[in-house]
PDB file of C-alpha atoms in Angstrom:
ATOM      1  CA  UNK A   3     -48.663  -4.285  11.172  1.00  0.00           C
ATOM      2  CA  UNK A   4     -46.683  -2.778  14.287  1.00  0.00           C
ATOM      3  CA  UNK A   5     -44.769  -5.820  13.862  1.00  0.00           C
ATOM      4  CA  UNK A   6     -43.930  -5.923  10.604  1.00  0.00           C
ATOM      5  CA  UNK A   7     -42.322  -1.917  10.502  1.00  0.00           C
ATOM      6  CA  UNK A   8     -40.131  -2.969  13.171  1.00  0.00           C
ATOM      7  CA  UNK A   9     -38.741  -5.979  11.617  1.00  0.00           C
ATOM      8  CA  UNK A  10     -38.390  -3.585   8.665  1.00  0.00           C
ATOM      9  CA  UNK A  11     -37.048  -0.860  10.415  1.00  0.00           C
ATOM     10  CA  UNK A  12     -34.411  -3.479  12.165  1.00  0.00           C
ATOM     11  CA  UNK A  13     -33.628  -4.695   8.618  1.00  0.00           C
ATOM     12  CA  UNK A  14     -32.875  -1.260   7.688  1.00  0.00           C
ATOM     13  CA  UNK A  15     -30.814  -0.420  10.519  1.00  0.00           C
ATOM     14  CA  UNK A  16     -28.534  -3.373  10.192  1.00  0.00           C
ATOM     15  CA  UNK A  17     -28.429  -2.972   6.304  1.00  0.00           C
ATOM     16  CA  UNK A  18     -26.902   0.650   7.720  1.00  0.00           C
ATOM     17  CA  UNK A  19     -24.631  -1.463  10.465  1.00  0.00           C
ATOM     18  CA  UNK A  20     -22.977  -3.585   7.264  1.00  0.00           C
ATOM     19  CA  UNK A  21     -22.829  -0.958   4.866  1.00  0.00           C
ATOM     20  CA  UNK A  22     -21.373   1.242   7.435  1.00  0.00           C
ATOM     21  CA  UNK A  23     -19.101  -1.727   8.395  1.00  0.00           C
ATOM     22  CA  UNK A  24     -17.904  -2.398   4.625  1.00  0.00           C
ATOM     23  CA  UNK A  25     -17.702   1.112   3.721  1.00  0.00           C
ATOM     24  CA  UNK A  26     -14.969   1.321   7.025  1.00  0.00           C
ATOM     25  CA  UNK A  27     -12.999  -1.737   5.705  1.00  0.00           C
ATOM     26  CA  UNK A  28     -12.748  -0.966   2.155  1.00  0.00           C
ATOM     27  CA  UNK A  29     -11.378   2.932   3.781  1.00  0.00           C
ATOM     28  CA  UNK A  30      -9.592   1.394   5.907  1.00  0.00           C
ATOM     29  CA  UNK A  31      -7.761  -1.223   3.629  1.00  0.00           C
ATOM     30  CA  UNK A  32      -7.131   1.827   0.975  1.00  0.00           C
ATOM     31  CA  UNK A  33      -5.646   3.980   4.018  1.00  0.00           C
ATOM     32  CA  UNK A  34      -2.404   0.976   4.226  1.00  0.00           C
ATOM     33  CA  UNK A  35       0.208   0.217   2.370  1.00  0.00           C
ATOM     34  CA  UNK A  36       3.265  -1.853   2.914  1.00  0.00           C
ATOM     35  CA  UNK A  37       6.805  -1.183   1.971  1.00  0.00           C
ATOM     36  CA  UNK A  38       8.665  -4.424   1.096  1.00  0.00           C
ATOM     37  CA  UNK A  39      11.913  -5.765   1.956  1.00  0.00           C
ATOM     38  CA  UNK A  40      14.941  -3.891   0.007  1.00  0.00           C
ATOM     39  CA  UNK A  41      12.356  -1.620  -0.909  1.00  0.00           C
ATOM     40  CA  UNK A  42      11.337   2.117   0.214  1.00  0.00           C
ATOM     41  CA  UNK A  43       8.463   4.911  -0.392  1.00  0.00           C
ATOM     42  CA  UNK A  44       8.354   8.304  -1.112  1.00  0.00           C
ATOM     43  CA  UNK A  45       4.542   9.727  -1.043  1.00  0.00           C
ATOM     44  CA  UNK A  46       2.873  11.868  -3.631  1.00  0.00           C
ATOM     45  CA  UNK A  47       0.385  14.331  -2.065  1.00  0.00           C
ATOM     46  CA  UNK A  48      -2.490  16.507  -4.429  1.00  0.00           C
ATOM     47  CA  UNK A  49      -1.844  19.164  -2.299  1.00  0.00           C
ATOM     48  CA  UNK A  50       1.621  19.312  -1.614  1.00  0.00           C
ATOM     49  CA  UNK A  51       3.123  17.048  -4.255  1.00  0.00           C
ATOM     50  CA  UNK A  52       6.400  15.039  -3.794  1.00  0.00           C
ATOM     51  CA  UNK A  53       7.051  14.851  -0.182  1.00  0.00           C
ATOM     52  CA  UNK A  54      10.294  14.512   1.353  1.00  0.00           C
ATOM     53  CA  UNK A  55       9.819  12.017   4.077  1.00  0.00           C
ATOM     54  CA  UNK A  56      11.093   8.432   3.178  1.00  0.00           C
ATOM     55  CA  UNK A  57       9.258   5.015   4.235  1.00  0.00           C
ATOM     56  CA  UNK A  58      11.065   2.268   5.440  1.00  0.00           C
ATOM     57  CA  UNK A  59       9.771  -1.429   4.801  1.00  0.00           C
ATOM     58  CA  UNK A  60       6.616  -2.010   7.447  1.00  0.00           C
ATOM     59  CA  UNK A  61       2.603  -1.288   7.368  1.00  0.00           C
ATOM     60  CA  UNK A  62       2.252   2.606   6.552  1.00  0.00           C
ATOM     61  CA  UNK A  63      -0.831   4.746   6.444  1.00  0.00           C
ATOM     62  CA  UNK A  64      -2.172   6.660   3.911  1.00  0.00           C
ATOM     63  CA  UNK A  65      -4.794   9.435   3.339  1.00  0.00           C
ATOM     64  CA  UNK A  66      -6.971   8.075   0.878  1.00  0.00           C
ATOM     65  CA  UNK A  67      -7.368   9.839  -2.786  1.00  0.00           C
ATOM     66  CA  UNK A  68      -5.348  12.852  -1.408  1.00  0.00           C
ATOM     67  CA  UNK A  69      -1.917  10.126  -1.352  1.00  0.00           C
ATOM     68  CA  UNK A  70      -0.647   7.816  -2.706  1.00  0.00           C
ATOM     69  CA  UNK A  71       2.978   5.807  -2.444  1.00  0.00           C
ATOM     70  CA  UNK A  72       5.790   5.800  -4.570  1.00  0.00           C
ATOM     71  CA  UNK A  73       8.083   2.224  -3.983  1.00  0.00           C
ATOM     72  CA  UNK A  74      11.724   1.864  -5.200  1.00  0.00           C
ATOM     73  CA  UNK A  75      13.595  -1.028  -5.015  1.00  0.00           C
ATOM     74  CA  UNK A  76      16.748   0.192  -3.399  1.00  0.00           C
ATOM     75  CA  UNK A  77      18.995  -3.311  -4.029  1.00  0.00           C
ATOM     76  CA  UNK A  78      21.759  -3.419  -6.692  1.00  0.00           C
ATOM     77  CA  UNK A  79      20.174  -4.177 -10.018  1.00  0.00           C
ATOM     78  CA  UNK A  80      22.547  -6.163 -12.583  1.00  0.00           C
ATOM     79  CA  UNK A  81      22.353  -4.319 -16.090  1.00  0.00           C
ATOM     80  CA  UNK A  82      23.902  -4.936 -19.123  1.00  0.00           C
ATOM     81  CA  UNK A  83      24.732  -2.112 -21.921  1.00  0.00           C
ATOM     82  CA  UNK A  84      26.541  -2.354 -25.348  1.00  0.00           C
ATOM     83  CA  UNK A  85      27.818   0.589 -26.944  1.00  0.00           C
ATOM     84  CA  UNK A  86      30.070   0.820 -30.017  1.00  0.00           C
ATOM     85  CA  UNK A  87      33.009   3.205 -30.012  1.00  0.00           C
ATOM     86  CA  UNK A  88      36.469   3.695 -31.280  1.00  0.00           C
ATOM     87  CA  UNK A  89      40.004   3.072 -29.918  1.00  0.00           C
ATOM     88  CA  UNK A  90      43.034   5.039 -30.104  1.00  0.00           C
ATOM     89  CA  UNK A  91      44.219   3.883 -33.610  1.00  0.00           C
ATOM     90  CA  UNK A  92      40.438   4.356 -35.109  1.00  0.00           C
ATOM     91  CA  UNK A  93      39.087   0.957 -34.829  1.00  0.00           C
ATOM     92  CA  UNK A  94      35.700  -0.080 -34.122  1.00  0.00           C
ATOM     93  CA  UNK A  95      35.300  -1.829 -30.420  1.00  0.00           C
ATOM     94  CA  UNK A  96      32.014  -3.266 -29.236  1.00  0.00           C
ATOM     95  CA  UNK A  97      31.949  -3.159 -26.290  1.00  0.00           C
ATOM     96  CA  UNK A  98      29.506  -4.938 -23.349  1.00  0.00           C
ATOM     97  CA  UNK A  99      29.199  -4.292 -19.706  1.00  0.00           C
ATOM     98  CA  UNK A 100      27.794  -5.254 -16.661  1.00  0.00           C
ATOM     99  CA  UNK A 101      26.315  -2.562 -13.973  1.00  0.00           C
ATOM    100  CA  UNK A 102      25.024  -3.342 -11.023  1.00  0.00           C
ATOM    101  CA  UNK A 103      23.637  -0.229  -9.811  1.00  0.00           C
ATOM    102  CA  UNK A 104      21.046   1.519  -6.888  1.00  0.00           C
ATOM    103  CA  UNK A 105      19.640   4.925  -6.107  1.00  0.00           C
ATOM    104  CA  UNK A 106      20.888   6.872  -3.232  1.00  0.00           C
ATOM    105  CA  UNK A 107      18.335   6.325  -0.670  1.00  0.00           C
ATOM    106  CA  UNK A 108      18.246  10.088   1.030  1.00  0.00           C
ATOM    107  CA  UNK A 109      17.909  11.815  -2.770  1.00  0.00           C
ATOM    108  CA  UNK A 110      14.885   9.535  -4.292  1.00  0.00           C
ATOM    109  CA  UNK A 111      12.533  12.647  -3.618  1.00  0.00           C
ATOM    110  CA  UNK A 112      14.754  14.404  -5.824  1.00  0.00           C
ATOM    111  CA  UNK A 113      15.246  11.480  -8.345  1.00  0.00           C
ATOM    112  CA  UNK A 114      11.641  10.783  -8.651  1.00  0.00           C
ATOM    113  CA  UNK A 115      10.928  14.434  -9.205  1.00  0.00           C
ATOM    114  CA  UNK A 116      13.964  14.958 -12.102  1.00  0.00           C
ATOM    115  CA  UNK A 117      14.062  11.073 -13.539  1.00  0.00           C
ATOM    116  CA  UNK A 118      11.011   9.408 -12.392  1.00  0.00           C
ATOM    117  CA  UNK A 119      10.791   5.932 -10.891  1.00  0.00           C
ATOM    118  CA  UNK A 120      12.668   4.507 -14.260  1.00  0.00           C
ATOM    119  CA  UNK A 121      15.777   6.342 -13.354  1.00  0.00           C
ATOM    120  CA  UNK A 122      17.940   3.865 -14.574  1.00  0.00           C
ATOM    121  CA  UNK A 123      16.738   3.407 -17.453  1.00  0.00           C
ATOM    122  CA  UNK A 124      16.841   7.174 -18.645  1.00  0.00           C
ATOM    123  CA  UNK A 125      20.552   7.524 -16.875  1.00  0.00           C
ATOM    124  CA  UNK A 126      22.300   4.488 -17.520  1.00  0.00           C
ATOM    125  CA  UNK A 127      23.031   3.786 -21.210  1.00  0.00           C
ATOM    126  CA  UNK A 128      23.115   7.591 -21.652  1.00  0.00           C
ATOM    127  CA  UNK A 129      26.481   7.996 -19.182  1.00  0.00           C
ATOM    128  CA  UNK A 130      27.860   3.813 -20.144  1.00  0.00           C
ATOM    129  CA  UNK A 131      28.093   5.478 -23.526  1.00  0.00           C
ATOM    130  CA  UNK A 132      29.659   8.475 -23.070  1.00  0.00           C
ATOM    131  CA  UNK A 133      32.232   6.975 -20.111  1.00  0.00           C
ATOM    132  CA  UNK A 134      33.268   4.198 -22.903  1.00  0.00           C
ATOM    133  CA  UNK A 135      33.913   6.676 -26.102  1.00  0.00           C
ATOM    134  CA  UNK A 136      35.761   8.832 -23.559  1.00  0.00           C
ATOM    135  CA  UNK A 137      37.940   6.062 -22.024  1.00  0.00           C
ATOM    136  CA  UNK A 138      38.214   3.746 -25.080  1.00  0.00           C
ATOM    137  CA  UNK A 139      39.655   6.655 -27.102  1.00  0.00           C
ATOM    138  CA  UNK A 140      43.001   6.199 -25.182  1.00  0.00           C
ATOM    139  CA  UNK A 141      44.059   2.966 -25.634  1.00  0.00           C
ATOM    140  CA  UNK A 142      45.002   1.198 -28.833  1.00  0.00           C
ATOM    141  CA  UNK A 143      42.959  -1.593 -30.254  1.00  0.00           C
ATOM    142  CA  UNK A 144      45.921  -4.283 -28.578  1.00  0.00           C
ATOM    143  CA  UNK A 145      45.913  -2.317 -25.524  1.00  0.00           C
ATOM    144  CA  UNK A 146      42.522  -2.836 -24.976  1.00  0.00           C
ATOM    145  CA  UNK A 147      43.579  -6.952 -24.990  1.00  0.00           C
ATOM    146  CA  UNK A 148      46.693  -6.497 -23.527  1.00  0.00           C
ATOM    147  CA  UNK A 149      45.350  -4.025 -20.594  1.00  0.00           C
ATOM    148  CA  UNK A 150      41.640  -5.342 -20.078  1.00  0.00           C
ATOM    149  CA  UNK A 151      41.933  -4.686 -16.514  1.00  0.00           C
ATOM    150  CA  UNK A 152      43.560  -1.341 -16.120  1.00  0.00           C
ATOM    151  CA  UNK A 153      40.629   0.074 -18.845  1.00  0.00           C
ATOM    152  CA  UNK A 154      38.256  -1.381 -16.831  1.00  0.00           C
ATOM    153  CA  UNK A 155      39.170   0.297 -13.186  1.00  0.00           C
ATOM    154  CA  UNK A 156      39.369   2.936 -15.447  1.00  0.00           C
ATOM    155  CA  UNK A 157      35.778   3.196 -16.929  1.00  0.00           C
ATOM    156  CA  UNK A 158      34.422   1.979 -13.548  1.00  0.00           C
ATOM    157  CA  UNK A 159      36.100   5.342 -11.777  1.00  0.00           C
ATOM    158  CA  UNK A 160      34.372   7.242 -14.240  1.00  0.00           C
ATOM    159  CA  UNK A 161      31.565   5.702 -13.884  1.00  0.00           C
ATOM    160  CA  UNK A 162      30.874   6.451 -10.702  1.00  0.00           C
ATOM    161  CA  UNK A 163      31.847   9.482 -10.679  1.00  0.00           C
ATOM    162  CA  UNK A 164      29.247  10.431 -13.745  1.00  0.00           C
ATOM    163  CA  UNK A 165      26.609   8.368 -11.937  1.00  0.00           C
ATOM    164  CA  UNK A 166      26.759  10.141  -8.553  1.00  0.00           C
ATOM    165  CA  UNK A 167      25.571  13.339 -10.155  1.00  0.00           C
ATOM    166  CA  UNK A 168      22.346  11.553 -10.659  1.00  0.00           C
ATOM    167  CA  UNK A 169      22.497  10.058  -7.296  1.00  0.00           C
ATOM    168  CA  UNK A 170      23.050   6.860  -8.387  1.00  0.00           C
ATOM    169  CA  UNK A 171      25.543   4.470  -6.488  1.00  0.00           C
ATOM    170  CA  UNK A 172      27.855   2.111  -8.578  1.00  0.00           C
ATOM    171  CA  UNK A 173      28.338  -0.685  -6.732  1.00  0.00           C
ATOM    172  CA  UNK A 174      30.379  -2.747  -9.579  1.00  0.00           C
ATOM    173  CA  UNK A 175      31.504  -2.791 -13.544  1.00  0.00           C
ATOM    174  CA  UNK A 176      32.696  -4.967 -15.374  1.00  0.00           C
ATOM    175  CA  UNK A 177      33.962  -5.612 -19.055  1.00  0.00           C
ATOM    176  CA  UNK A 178      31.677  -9.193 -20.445  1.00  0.00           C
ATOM    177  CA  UNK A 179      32.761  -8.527 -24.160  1.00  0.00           C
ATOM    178  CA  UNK A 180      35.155  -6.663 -26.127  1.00  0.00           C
ATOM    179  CA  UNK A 181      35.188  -7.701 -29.944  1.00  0.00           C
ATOM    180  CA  UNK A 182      36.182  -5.812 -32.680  1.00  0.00           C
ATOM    181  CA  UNK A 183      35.302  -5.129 -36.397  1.00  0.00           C
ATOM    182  CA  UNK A 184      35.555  -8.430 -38.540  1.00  0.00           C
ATOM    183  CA  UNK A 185      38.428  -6.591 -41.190  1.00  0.00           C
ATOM    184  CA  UNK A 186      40.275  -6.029 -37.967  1.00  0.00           C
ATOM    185  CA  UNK A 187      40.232  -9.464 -36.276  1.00  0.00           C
ATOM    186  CA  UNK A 188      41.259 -10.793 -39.841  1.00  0.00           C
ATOM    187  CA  UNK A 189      44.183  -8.551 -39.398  1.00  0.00           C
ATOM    188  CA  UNK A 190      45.072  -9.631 -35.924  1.00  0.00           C
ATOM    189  CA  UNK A 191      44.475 -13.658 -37.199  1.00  0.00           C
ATOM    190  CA  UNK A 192      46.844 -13.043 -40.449  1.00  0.00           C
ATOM    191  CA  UNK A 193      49.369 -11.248 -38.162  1.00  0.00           C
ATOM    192  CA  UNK A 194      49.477 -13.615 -35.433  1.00  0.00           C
ATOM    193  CA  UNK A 195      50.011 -16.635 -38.613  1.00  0.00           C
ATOM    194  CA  UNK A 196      53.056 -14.460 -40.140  1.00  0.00           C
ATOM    195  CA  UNK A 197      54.202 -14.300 -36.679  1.00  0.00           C
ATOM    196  CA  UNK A 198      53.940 -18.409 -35.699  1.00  0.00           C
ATOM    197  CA  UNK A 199      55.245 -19.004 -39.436  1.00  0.00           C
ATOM    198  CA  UNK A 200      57.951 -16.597 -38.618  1.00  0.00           C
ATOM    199  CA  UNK A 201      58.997 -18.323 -35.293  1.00  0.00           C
ATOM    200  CA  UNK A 202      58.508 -21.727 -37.160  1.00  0.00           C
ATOM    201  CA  UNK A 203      61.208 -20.550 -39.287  1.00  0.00           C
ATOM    202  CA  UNK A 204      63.642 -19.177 -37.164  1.00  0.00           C
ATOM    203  CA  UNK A 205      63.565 -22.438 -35.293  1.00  0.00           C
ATOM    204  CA  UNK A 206      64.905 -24.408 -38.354  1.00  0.00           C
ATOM    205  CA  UNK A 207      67.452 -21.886 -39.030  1.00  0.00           C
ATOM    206  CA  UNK A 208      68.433 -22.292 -35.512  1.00  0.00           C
ATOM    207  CA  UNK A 209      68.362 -26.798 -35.636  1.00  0.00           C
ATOM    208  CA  UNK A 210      70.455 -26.129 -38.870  1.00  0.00           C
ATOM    209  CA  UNK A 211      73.088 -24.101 -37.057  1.00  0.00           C
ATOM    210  CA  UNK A 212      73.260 -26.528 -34.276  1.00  0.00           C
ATOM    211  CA  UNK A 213      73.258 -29.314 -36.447  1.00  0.00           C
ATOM    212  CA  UNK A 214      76.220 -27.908 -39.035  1.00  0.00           C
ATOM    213  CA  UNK A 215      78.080 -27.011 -35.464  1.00  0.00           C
ATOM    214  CA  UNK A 216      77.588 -30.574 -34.092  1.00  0.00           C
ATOM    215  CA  UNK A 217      79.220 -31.637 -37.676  1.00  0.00           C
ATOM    216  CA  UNK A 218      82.301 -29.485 -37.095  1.00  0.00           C
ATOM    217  CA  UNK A 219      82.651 -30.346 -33.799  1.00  0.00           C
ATOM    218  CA  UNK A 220      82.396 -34.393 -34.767  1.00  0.00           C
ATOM    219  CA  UNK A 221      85.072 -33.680 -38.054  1.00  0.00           C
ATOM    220  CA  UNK A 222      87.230 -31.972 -35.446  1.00  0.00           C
ATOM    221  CA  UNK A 223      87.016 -34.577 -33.372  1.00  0.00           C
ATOM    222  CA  UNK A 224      87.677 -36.851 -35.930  1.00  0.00           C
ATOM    223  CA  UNK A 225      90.391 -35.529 -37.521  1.00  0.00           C
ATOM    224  CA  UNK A 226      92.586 -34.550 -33.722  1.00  0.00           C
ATOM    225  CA  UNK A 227      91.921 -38.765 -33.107  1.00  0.00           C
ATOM    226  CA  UNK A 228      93.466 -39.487 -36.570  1.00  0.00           C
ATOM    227  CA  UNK A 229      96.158 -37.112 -35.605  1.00  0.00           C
ATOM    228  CA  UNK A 230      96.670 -38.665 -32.898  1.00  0.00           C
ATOM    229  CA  UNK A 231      96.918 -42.285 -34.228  1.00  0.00           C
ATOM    230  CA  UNK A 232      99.487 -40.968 -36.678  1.00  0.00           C
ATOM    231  CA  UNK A 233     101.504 -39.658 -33.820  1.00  0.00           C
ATOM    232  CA  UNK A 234     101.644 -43.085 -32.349  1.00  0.00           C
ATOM    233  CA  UNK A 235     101.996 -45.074 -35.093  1.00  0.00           C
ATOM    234  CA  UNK A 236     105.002 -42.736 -35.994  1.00  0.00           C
ATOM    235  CA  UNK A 237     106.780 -42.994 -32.545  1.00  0.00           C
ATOM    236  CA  UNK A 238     105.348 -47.235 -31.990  1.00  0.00           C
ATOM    237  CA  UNK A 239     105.331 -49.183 -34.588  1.00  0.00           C
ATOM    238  CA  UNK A 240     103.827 -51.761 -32.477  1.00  0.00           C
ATOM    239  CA  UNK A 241     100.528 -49.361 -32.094  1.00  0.00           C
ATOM    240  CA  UNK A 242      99.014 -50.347 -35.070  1.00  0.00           C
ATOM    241  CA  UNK A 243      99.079 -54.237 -34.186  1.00  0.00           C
ATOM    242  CA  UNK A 244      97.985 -53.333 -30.522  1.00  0.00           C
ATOM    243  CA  UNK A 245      94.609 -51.540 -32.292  1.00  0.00           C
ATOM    244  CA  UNK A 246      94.048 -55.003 -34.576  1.00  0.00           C
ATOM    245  CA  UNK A 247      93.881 -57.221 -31.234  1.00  0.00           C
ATOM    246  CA  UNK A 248      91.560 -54.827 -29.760  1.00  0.00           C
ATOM    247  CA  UNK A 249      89.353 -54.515 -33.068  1.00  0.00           C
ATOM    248  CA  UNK A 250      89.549 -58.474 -33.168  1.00  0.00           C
ATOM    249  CA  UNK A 251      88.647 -58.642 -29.576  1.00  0.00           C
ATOM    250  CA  UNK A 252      85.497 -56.346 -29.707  1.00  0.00           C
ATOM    251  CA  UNK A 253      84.718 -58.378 -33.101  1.00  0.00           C
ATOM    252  CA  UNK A 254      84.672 -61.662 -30.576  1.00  0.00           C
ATOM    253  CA  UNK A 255      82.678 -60.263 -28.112  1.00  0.00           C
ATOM    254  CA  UNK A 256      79.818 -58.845 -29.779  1.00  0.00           C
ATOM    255  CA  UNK A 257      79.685 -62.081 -32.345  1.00  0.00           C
ATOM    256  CA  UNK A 258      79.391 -64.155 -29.103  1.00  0.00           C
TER     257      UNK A 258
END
């Protein structure tokens, strides 16, 4: 009987050794995180909220239920935003860019507590937008053609200069579309037709010129040799006879 409580009471005690054991893992696995490469963590506290220590990448350590982590990815993110505005002359541009784009890594405290961890995404078409109407509204529809890469410079200055008062960093824009209305690009396609039919034409006018000049020049020509004949016929009779043997000769030649 002895025997038997002991084996029980050994049972017991290493059912307490393994649940003791598991409950230590499990707290011990839920008391580590790990911060990625490119990424980095802010931790929320129930006490104390948003704290303002960042975590680099590496195995961190956590107080259980009281924290938890907050991860941003903190490389340049391509985005791309279209946003229809109007040029100088009051046409409709579509117009498409390309962002790439990160948070500033000292301020994500602050951007998690004002933005949230989908910063970009409440910032970015917002500002594109309003950078685009205010840039675009400067330039002509054919300026915006003609001067694609001075408007861009200019909307990616502005761009990161709006951004940075959300703590974002800019790293690049660029312009991936530009179109226009469809009434307007049938303008610009009819105009640039009058224009080629227009060159076509002044090209003819200017082969007809040339071609009644190269006339004058061959009459002139023409009539200063006759001139000339008559001047030696007139003082040589013998001219005249001297031009028949050369005719006749030439005649020879080519029949031969």
């Amino acid at each position: 009987m002895n025997s038997l409580r002991n084996i029980a009471n050994v049972g017991i005690i290493g059912g307490g050794f393994i649940g003791a054991a598991a409950a230590l893992t499990l707290g011990l696995s839920q008391s580590l995180y790990t911060v990625d490469g490119g990424h980095r963590a802010i931790m929320f506290s129930r006490i104390g909220g948003v704290q303002d220590e960042i975590f680099t990448e590496g195995l961190h350590f956590r107080i259980p239920w009281f924290q938890y982590p907050i991860i941003y990815d903190i490389r340049s993110r391509p985005r791309k935003i279209t946003s229809p505005t109007g040029s100088k002359d009051l046409q409709t541009v579509n117009l498409t860019l390309r962002v790439l784009s990160r948070p500033e890594v000292s301020q994500l405290p602050h951007i998690y507590r004002t933005l949230g961890t989908d910063y970009d995404e409440r910032v970015l078409p917002s500002i594109v937008n309003e950078v685009l109407k205010a840039v675009v509204a400067k330039f002509n529809a054919s300026q915006l053609i003609t001067q694609r890469q001075q408007v861009s410079l200019l909307i990616r200055k502005q761009l990161v200069e709006r951004a940075s008062d959300f703590h974002i960093i800019v790293d690049d824009v660029s312009i991936t579309d530009l179109t226009f209305s469809q009434v307007y690009s049938a303008a610009v396609e009819a105009k640039q037709i009058a224009l080629q039919e227009a060159q076509r034409a002044q090209f003819l006018v200017e082969r007809a010129k040339q071609e009644r000049q190269q006339k004058i020049v061959t009459a002139e020509g023409e009539a200063q040799a006759a001139k000339l004949i008559g001047d030696a016929l007139s003082q040589n009779p013998g001219y005249l006879k001297l031009r028949k043997i050369k005719a006749a000769t030439q005649i020879a030649r080519t029949s031969s």
